[in-house]
Amino acid sequence: MSEAVLDNISHRRYNPLRGSWVLVSPHRNKRPWQGHQEAASEAHLPAYDPSCYLCPGNKRAQGDVNPHYRSTFAFVNDYSAVKEQQADFQSSDGDGSLSSLLLRAEGVKGKCYVITFSPAHNVTLADLDVPEILLVINTWTQMYTAHVSTLSPLAKVALPTTFPPVSHQSSNPMNPNAQFRYMQIFENKGAAMGCSNPHPHGQIWTTTSLPEEPALELEQLKKYRREHGGANLLEDYAKLEAEKTERLVFENAEFLALCPWWAVWPFEVMIIAKAHKRALVDFSEEEKMLLAEAMSEVTRRYDNVFECHFPYSMGIHQAPLEGTDAEIEASHFHVHFYPPLLRSATVRKFLVGYEMLAEPQRDITPEQAAARLRSCGGGLYRIKKQ
């Protein structure tokens, strides 16, 4: 049966990166919508907001004053989700008891950072040019370098760095008190994704534990490597998608941006390194510039789809800061974009009901979404309207 038939029939697609399935129902996109609609994000913001705690020279919640920075600025989150210093936890329940089996807990230590992408309050990644996005990527790389285990093979290829940045608790650079296991770099863009401040910024959470999503992916990556003679799942997948082309959004010499076969969110995109790259520190300056180009293309096309500030959650998955050789070598650098919008700037996808109780479901196919994004290239719509 031709894959074209899948455009008109309900079917399931397998996600080898998680070992999970998604239900695809392309015919449902025609149903009438009388439900909740988001407010279109078209607010006109000033380049500087004196009340913004992320703008240069402004005071933050804990009393620190931001420097008059000119590109990116990183600092320890004033309200971190994890603590670096806290009491250790050890369960008092004996092994084999019901409590030890069913009421498990473990302490997690860590450190959270905020990174502003620009001193300008009224821009997003879609507005930044490629060299400006490269500055953001270089900041991410320095942060990863500052936290990677000295025992990791990645430490041998990482360039020296002066990071991590200061916190409100100290005027001196703070080194981690413990070796963290994982670093999650992410951005929530837009109020629809819970972003509390429109100033362009992202976050980095480092933890002594390996979080569930990257852990699931890492198990699948290791399994594929074991079962296929050392081959890399995402490297093979990138080759396959480059040949098929129908899910591609953008391609350059080093990266593919595509709507994955198993996408859950309507306009979900992955940026995948074509070659086997384990983490940010594996990239040359030229390769990071090409990554910046791919991120620019994705975020600009997002905004062009519905001519709005397109909301999303974006995050990088890469090798753990500390891990076994098998974990490090199986890791493959990629970026996830999870945007909620479905039909317009005001109608979003909700993961509820069947998605929460059975399995994820999507309406438009990834092929249809990719075609829409491919057609939205060129300049940013709001620049064209000026």
Short mmCIF file of C-alpha atoms in Angstrom, two decimals:
data_model
loop_
_atom_site.label_atom_id
_atom_site.label_comp_id
_atom_site.label_asym_id
_atom_site.label_seq_id
_atom_site.Cartn_x
_atom_site.Cartn_y
_atom_site.Cartn_z
CA MET A 1 0.00 0.00 0.00
CA SER A 2 1.38 3.41 -0.95
CA GLU A 3 2.20 5.82 1.89
CA ALA A 4 0.01 8.38 0.08
CA VAL A 5 -3.03 6.45 1.32
CA LEU A 6 -2.11 7.49 4.85
CA ASP A 7 -3.19 11.06 4.02
CA ASN A 8 -6.82 9.90 4.12
CA ILE A 9 -7.04 7.05 6.62
CA SER A 10 -6.67 6.85 10.37
CA HIS A 11 -3.48 5.00 11.30
CA ARG A 12 -0.75 4.69 13.93
CA ARG A 13 2.89 5.64 13.52
CA TYR A 14 5.78 4.27 15.56
CA ASN A 15 8.31 6.52 17.25
CA PRO A 16 11.60 4.57 17.45
CA LEU A 17 13.17 7.37 19.48
CA ARG A 18 10.78 6.73 22.39
CA GLY A 19 9.45 3.27 21.62
CA SER A 20 5.92 4.69 21.51
CA TRP A 21 3.03 5.18 19.07
CA VAL A 22 0.91 8.10 17.86
CA LEU A 23 -2.58 7.91 16.32
CA VAL A 24 -2.93 9.99 13.12
CA SER A 25 -6.44 11.11 12.04
CA PRO A 26 -6.02 13.38 8.98
CA HIS A 27 -9.76 13.44 8.23
CA ARG A 28 -10.51 15.16 11.56
CA ASN A 29 -8.93 18.42 10.46
CA LYS A 30 -12.17 19.19 8.61
CA ARG A 31 -14.32 19.18 11.76
CA PRO A 32 -15.90 22.51 12.83
CA TRP A 33 -14.29 24.26 15.80
CA GLN A 34 -16.35 26.09 18.41
CA GLY A 35 -14.00 25.59 21.33
CA HIS A 36 -11.47 27.79 23.09
CA GLN A 37 -9.37 30.16 20.99
CA GLU A 38 -6.10 31.76 22.05
CA ALA A 39 -5.60 35.49 21.75
CA ALA A 40 -3.46 36.22 18.69
CA SER A 41 0.04 37.22 19.84
CA GLU A 42 0.66 40.51 18.09
CA ALA A 43 1.63 42.78 20.96
CA HIS A 44 3.98 45.64 20.07
CA LEU A 45 6.70 45.76 22.70
CA PRO A 46 9.32 48.45 23.37
CA ALA A 47 13.01 47.71 22.78
CA TYR A 48 13.56 48.43 26.47
CA ASP A 49 11.09 47.95 29.32
CA PRO A 50 12.08 49.54 32.67
CA SER A 51 9.87 47.04 34.53
CA CYS A 52 11.40 43.95 32.88
CA TYR A 53 13.70 41.95 35.16
CA LEU A 54 15.69 40.71 32.15
CA CYS A 55 16.45 44.00 30.38
CA PRO A 56 19.99 45.41 30.71
CA GLY A 57 20.59 47.56 33.78
CA ASN A 58 17.35 46.53 35.51
CA LYS A 59 16.98 45.07 39.01
CA ARG A 60 15.90 41.42 39.36
CA ALA A 61 13.67 39.83 41.99
CA GLN A 62 16.48 39.06 44.45
CA GLY A 63 17.95 42.57 44.20
CA ASP A 64 20.77 41.92 41.71
CA VAL A 65 21.18 44.47 38.94
CA ASN A 66 21.72 43.18 35.42
CA PRO A 67 24.82 44.46 33.66
CA HIS A 68 24.42 46.56 30.53
CA TYR A 69 25.00 43.50 28.37
CA ARG A 70 25.17 43.74 24.58
CA SER A 71 24.52 40.17 23.39
CA THR A 72 23.61 37.25 25.66
CA PHE A 73 23.52 37.26 29.44
CA ALA A 74 23.44 34.20 31.72
CA PHE A 75 22.74 34.06 35.45
CA VAL A 76 21.61 31.57 38.09
CA ASN A 77 17.82 31.50 38.22
CA ASP A 78 16.53 33.46 41.19
CA TYR A 79 13.76 30.86 41.62
CA SER A 80 15.39 27.57 40.64
CA ALA A 81 13.32 24.40 40.39
CA VAL A 82 16.08 22.35 42.03
CA LYS A 83 18.45 23.14 44.87
CA GLU A 84 22.20 22.74 44.74
CA GLN A 85 22.49 22.54 48.51
CA GLN A 86 19.92 20.60 50.50
CA ALA A 87 19.62 17.74 52.98
CA ASP A 88 20.26 14.26 51.59
CA PHE A 89 17.31 11.88 51.48
CA GLN A 90 17.39 8.21 52.34
CA SER A 91 14.22 6.18 52.74
CA SER A 92 13.67 4.68 56.15
CA ASP A 93 11.61 1.83 54.72
CA GLY A 94 13.34 -1.52 54.57
CA ASP A 95 13.99 -3.30 51.30
CA GLY A 96 11.09 -5.47 50.22
CA SER A 97 8.40 -3.53 52.06
CA LEU A 98 5.36 -2.26 50.17
CA SER A 99 6.44 1.31 50.86
CA SER A 100 9.89 0.72 49.36
CA LEU A 101 8.24 -0.82 46.29
CA LEU A 102 5.36 1.59 45.74
CA LEU A 103 6.28 4.87 47.50
CA ARG A 104 9.75 5.48 46.07
CA ALA A 105 11.48 8.84 46.14
CA GLU A 106 14.98 10.12 45.53
CA GLY A 107 16.58 13.46 46.19
CA VAL A 108 17.62 15.57 43.21
CA LYS A 109 20.18 18.35 43.36
CA GLY A 110 20.91 20.75 40.58
CA LYS A 111 21.30 24.25 39.32
CA CYS A 112 19.09 26.34 37.03
CA TYR A 113 20.12 29.20 34.79
CA VAL A 114 18.41 31.87 32.70
CA ILE A 115 19.96 32.99 29.41
CA THR A 116 18.76 36.10 27.62
CA PHE A 117 19.14 35.87 23.85
CA SER A 118 19.39 39.61 23.23
CA PRO A 119 19.38 42.89 25.14
CA ALA A 120 16.37 43.98 23.04
CA HIS A 121 13.05 43.35 24.80
CA ASN A 122 10.99 43.21 21.58
CA VAL A 123 12.66 40.47 19.53
CA THR A 124 12.53 36.67 19.33
CA LEU A 125 14.82 34.07 17.76
CA ALA A 126 12.83 34.60 14.55
CA ASP A 127 13.92 38.25 14.52
CA LEU A 128 17.61 37.58 15.18
CA ASP A 129 20.03 37.10 12.31
CA VAL A 130 22.22 34.01 12.07
CA PRO A 131 25.34 35.54 13.73
CA GLU A 132 23.17 36.68 16.66
CA ILE A 133 21.74 33.17 17.09
CA LEU A 134 25.31 31.84 16.94
CA LEU A 135 26.06 33.90 20.06
CA VAL A 136 23.23 32.09 21.84
CA ILE A 137 24.55 28.69 20.69
CA ASN A 138 28.06 29.60 21.85
CA THR A 139 26.66 30.51 25.26
CA TRP A 140 24.88 27.14 25.45
CA THR A 141 28.15 25.45 24.47
CA GLN A 142 30.10 27.26 27.17
CA MET A 143 27.52 26.26 29.77
CA TYR A 144 27.69 22.62 28.72
CA THR A 145 31.50 22.74 28.78
CA ALA A 146 31.51 24.21 32.30
CA HIS A 147 29.43 21.31 33.63
CA VAL A 148 30.58 18.26 31.67
CA SER A 149 32.39 15.62 33.72
CA THR A 150 36.16 15.72 33.45
CA LEU A 151 35.98 11.92 33.04
CA SER A 152 33.75 12.19 29.97
CA PRO A 153 35.34 11.75 26.53
CA LEU A 154 33.51 14.96 25.63
CA ALA A 155 35.72 16.90 28.05
CA LYS A 156 38.68 16.17 25.77
CA VAL A 157 37.11 18.00 22.79
CA ALA A 158 35.55 20.89 24.75
CA LEU A 159 37.28 24.25 24.58
CA PRO A 160 38.16 26.05 27.83
CA THR A 161 35.43 28.31 29.23
CA THR A 162 35.00 30.89 31.99
CA PHE A 163 31.42 29.82 32.75
CA PRO A 164 29.27 29.20 34.81
CA PRO A 165 27.89 32.67 35.59
CA VAL A 166 27.37 34.25 38.97
CA SER A 167 24.32 33.92 41.19
CA HIS A 168 22.64 36.31 43.59
CA GLN A 169 24.35 34.43 46.43
CA SER A 170 27.91 35.19 45.37
CA SER A 171 29.89 37.67 43.32
CA ASN A 172 32.37 34.97 42.28
CA PRO A 173 31.86 32.33 39.58
CA MET A 174 30.20 29.34 41.16
CA ASN A 175 31.32 25.83 40.30
CA PRO A 176 28.89 22.98 40.91
CA ASN A 177 29.17 21.31 44.30
CA ALA A 178 28.30 17.97 42.67
CA GLN A 179 28.78 16.43 39.25
CA PHE A 180 25.47 16.83 37.51
CA ARG A 181 24.18 14.02 35.33
CA TYR A 182 22.23 15.97 32.72
CA MET A 183 21.75 19.44 31.29
CA GLN A 184 18.42 20.39 29.71
CA ILE A 185 18.58 23.50 27.54
CA PHE A 186 15.14 24.82 26.56
CA GLU A 187 12.99 27.80 25.63
CA ASN A 188 9.28 28.38 26.23
CA LYS A 189 8.11 31.01 23.77
CA GLY A 190 4.77 32.75 24.24
CA ALA A 191 2.13 32.95 26.94
CA ALA A 192 0.44 29.85 25.49
CA MET A 193 3.50 27.86 26.58
CA GLY A 194 3.63 29.40 30.06
CA CYS A 195 6.32 31.99 29.36
CA SER A 196 6.15 34.59 32.13
CA ASN A 197 8.26 37.29 30.43
CA PRO A 198 8.30 38.25 26.72
CA HIS A 199 11.97 39.28 26.81
CA PRO A 200 13.78 36.72 24.60
CA HIS A 201 15.28 34.13 26.90
CA GLY A 202 15.66 30.44 27.61
CA GLN A 203 16.58 28.27 30.55
CA ILE A 204 19.08 25.59 31.49
CA TRP A 205 18.35 23.07 34.23
CA THR A 206 21.17 20.79 35.38
CA THR A 207 20.35 17.85 37.64
CA THR A 208 22.04 14.95 39.37
CA SER A 209 19.38 12.68 37.84
CA LEU A 210 18.78 11.73 34.20
CA PRO A 211 15.29 13.10 33.36
CA GLU A 212 12.66 10.79 31.93
CA GLU A 213 12.40 12.04 28.32
CA PRO A 214 16.13 12.00 27.51
CA ALA A 215 16.42 8.73 29.44
CA LEU A 216 13.75 7.10 27.22
CA GLU A 217 15.50 8.33 24.09
CA LEU A 218 18.90 7.21 25.33
CA GLU A 219 17.65 3.68 25.96
CA GLN A 220 16.28 3.50 22.41
CA LEU A 221 19.48 4.93 20.95
CA LYS A 222 21.59 2.38 22.83
CA LYS A 223 19.27 -0.46 21.80
CA TYR A 224 19.46 0.50 18.12
CA ARG A 225 23.25 0.73 18.32
CA ARG A 226 23.48 -2.74 19.90
CA GLU A 227 21.09 -4.36 17.44
CA HIS A 228 22.48 -2.76 14.27
CA GLY A 229 26.22 -3.20 14.50
CA GLY A 230 27.04 0.16 16.07
CA ALA A 231 24.82 2.20 13.74
CA ASN A 232 23.24 5.40 15.05
CA LEU A 233 19.44 5.65 14.96
CA LEU A 234 19.19 9.37 14.22
CA GLU A 235 22.05 9.35 11.75
CA ASP A 236 20.26 6.59 9.80
CA TYR A 237 16.94 8.43 10.15
CA ALA A 238 18.47 11.66 8.80
CA LYS A 239 19.79 9.79 5.75
CA LEU A 240 16.36 8.25 5.13
CA GLU A 241 14.50 11.54 5.42
CA ALA A 242 17.02 13.30 3.15
CA GLU A 243 16.25 10.67 0.49
CA LYS A 244 12.46 10.82 0.88
CA THR A 245 12.24 14.66 1.23
CA GLU A 246 8.45 14.89 1.86
CA ARG A 247 8.89 15.72 5.56
CA LEU A 248 11.83 18.11 5.11
CA VAL A 249 11.37 21.75 6.06
CA PHE A 250 14.95 22.95 5.56
CA GLU A 251 18.35 21.42 4.85
CA ASN A 252 21.92 22.67 4.79
CA ALA A 253 25.29 20.91 4.68
CA GLU A 254 25.17 19.72 8.31
CA PHE A 255 21.54 19.73 9.51
CA LEU A 256 18.03 18.65 8.57
CA ALA A 257 14.94 20.43 9.89
CA LEU A 258 11.92 18.15 9.44
CA CYS A 259 8.49 17.21 10.71
CA PRO A 260 9.25 13.75 12.08
CA TRP A 261 7.31 10.69 10.90
CA TRP A 262 6.05 10.23 14.47
CA ALA A 263 5.30 13.89 15.30
CA VAL A 264 2.62 14.49 17.95
CA TRP A 265 2.20 18.28 17.76
CA PRO A 266 0.69 19.73 14.54
CA PHE A 267 3.80 21.60 13.36
CA GLU A 268 6.36 19.68 15.41
CA VAL A 269 9.90 19.97 14.05
CA MET A 270 13.21 18.29 14.80
CA ILE A 271 16.62 19.64 13.82
CA ILE A 272 18.97 16.68 13.44
CA ALA A 273 22.71 16.68 12.87
CA LYS A 274 23.41 14.68 9.69
CA ALA A 275 26.71 13.32 11.02
CA HIS A 276 27.07 11.61 14.38
CA LYS A 277 27.56 14.48 16.83
CA ARG A 278 27.13 13.68 20.49
CA ALA A 279 26.81 17.17 21.98
CA LEU A 280 27.36 20.87 21.35
CA VAL A 281 31.08 20.55 22.07
CA ASP A 282 31.48 18.28 19.02
CA PHE A 283 30.63 21.12 16.62
CA SER A 284 33.11 23.39 14.91
CA GLU A 285 32.41 27.12 14.67
CA GLU A 286 31.24 26.64 11.07
CA GLU A 287 28.92 23.81 12.09
CA LYS A 288 27.44 25.94 14.89
CA MET A 289 26.82 28.68 12.33
CA LEU A 290 24.88 26.16 10.22
CA LEU A 291 22.91 25.12 13.32
CA ALA A 292 22.08 28.81 13.84
CA GLU A 293 20.90 28.98 10.24
CA ALA A 294 18.62 25.96 10.75
CA MET A 295 17.15 27.46 13.94
CA SER A 296 16.59 30.76 12.16
CA GLU A 297 14.78 29.01 9.32
CA VAL A 298 12.51 27.04 11.63
CA THR A 299 11.53 29.92 13.93
CA ARG A 300 10.98 32.35 11.04
CA ARG A 301 8.81 29.87 9.13
CA TYR A 302 6.81 29.26 12.31
CA ASP A 303 5.97 32.96 12.60
CA ASN A 304 5.14 33.13 8.88
CA VAL A 305 2.64 30.21 8.97
CA PHE A 306 -0.14 32.17 10.66
CA GLU A 307 1.57 35.59 10.67
CA CYS A 308 1.90 35.72 14.44
CA HIS A 309 4.45 35.23 17.19
CA PHE A 310 4.25 31.43 16.98
CA PRO A 311 4.44 29.83 20.45
CA TYR A 312 6.49 26.70 21.12
CA SER A 313 8.62 24.79 23.58
CA MET A 314 12.07 24.06 22.19
CA GLY A 315 14.78 21.93 23.75
CA ILE A 316 18.11 20.29 23.00
CA HIS A 317 18.76 16.60 23.59
CA GLN A 318 22.41 15.61 23.63
CA ALA A 319 24.85 13.44 25.55
CA PRO A 320 24.59 13.47 29.36
CA LEU A 321 27.14 15.50 31.30
CA GLU A 322 28.21 12.29 33.01
CA GLY A 323 27.57 8.81 31.65
CA THR A 324 28.97 5.52 30.52
CA ASP A 325 30.90 5.27 27.27
CA ALA A 326 27.87 3.47 25.79
CA GLU A 327 25.58 6.36 26.74
CA ILE A 328 27.92 9.03 25.39
CA GLU A 329 28.60 7.28 22.09
CA ALA A 330 24.94 6.39 21.47
CA SER A 331 23.83 10.00 22.00
CA HIS A 332 23.05 12.09 18.92
CA PHE A 333 22.52 15.84 19.02
CA HIS A 334 19.03 17.01 18.05
CA VAL A 335 16.60 19.82 18.80
CA HIS A 336 12.87 19.38 19.46
CA PHE A 337 10.29 22.08 18.68
CA TYR A 338 6.83 21.44 20.15
CA PRO A 339 4.35 24.14 19.01
CA PRO A 340 0.65 23.97 19.98
CA LEU A 341 -1.03 25.90 17.14
CA LEU A 342 -3.20 23.82 14.81
CA ARG A 343 -5.42 25.72 12.38
CA SER A 344 -4.70 29.39 12.95
CA ALA A 345 -3.05 31.86 15.30
CA THR A 346 -5.91 31.32 17.75
CA VAL A 347 -6.78 27.59 17.51
CA ARG A 348 -4.40 25.26 19.32
CA LYS A 349 -4.00 21.55 19.81
CA PHE A 350 -4.87 20.14 23.24
CA LEU A 351 -3.45 16.87 24.57
CA VAL A 352 -6.51 15.72 26.55
CA GLY A 353 -8.93 12.82 26.84
CA TYR A 354 -7.73 10.03 24.57
CA GLU A 355 -4.23 11.52 24.43
CA MET A 356 -3.92 11.45 28.21
CA LEU A 357 -5.65 8.12 28.76
CA ALA A 358 -4.63 6.08 25.69
CA GLU A 359 -1.99 7.51 23.33
CA PRO A 360 -1.16 10.80 21.55
CA GLN A 361 -3.25 11.71 18.50
CA ARG A 362 -2.75 14.27 15.72
CA ASP A 363 -4.93 15.55 12.87
CA ILE A 364 -2.86 16.89 9.95
CA THR A 365 -0.10 14.56 8.83
CA PRO A 366 3.57 15.48 9.27
CA GLU A 367 3.85 15.54 5.47
CA GLN A 368 1.10 18.16 5.24
CA ALA A 369 2.67 20.21 8.02
CA ALA A 370 6.11 20.07 6.36
CA ALA A 371 4.67 21.22 3.03
CA ARG A 372 3.03 24.17 4.79
CA LEU A 373 6.29 25.15 6.51
CA ARG A 374 8.30 24.79 3.30
CA SER A 375 5.96 27.28 1.65
CA CYS A 376 6.60 29.84 4.41
CA GLY A 377 10.27 30.54 3.69
CA GLY A 378 11.74 33.92 2.87
CA GLY A 379 11.70 37.05 4.98
CA LEU A 380 9.84 37.45 8.24
CA TYR A 381 6.24 38.52 7.59
CA ARG A 382 6.27 41.46 10.01
CA ILE A 383 9.38 42.91 8.37
CA LYS A 384 7.69 42.67 4.96
CA LYS A 385 4.67 44.57 6.31
CA GLN A 386 6.70 47.53 7.55
#
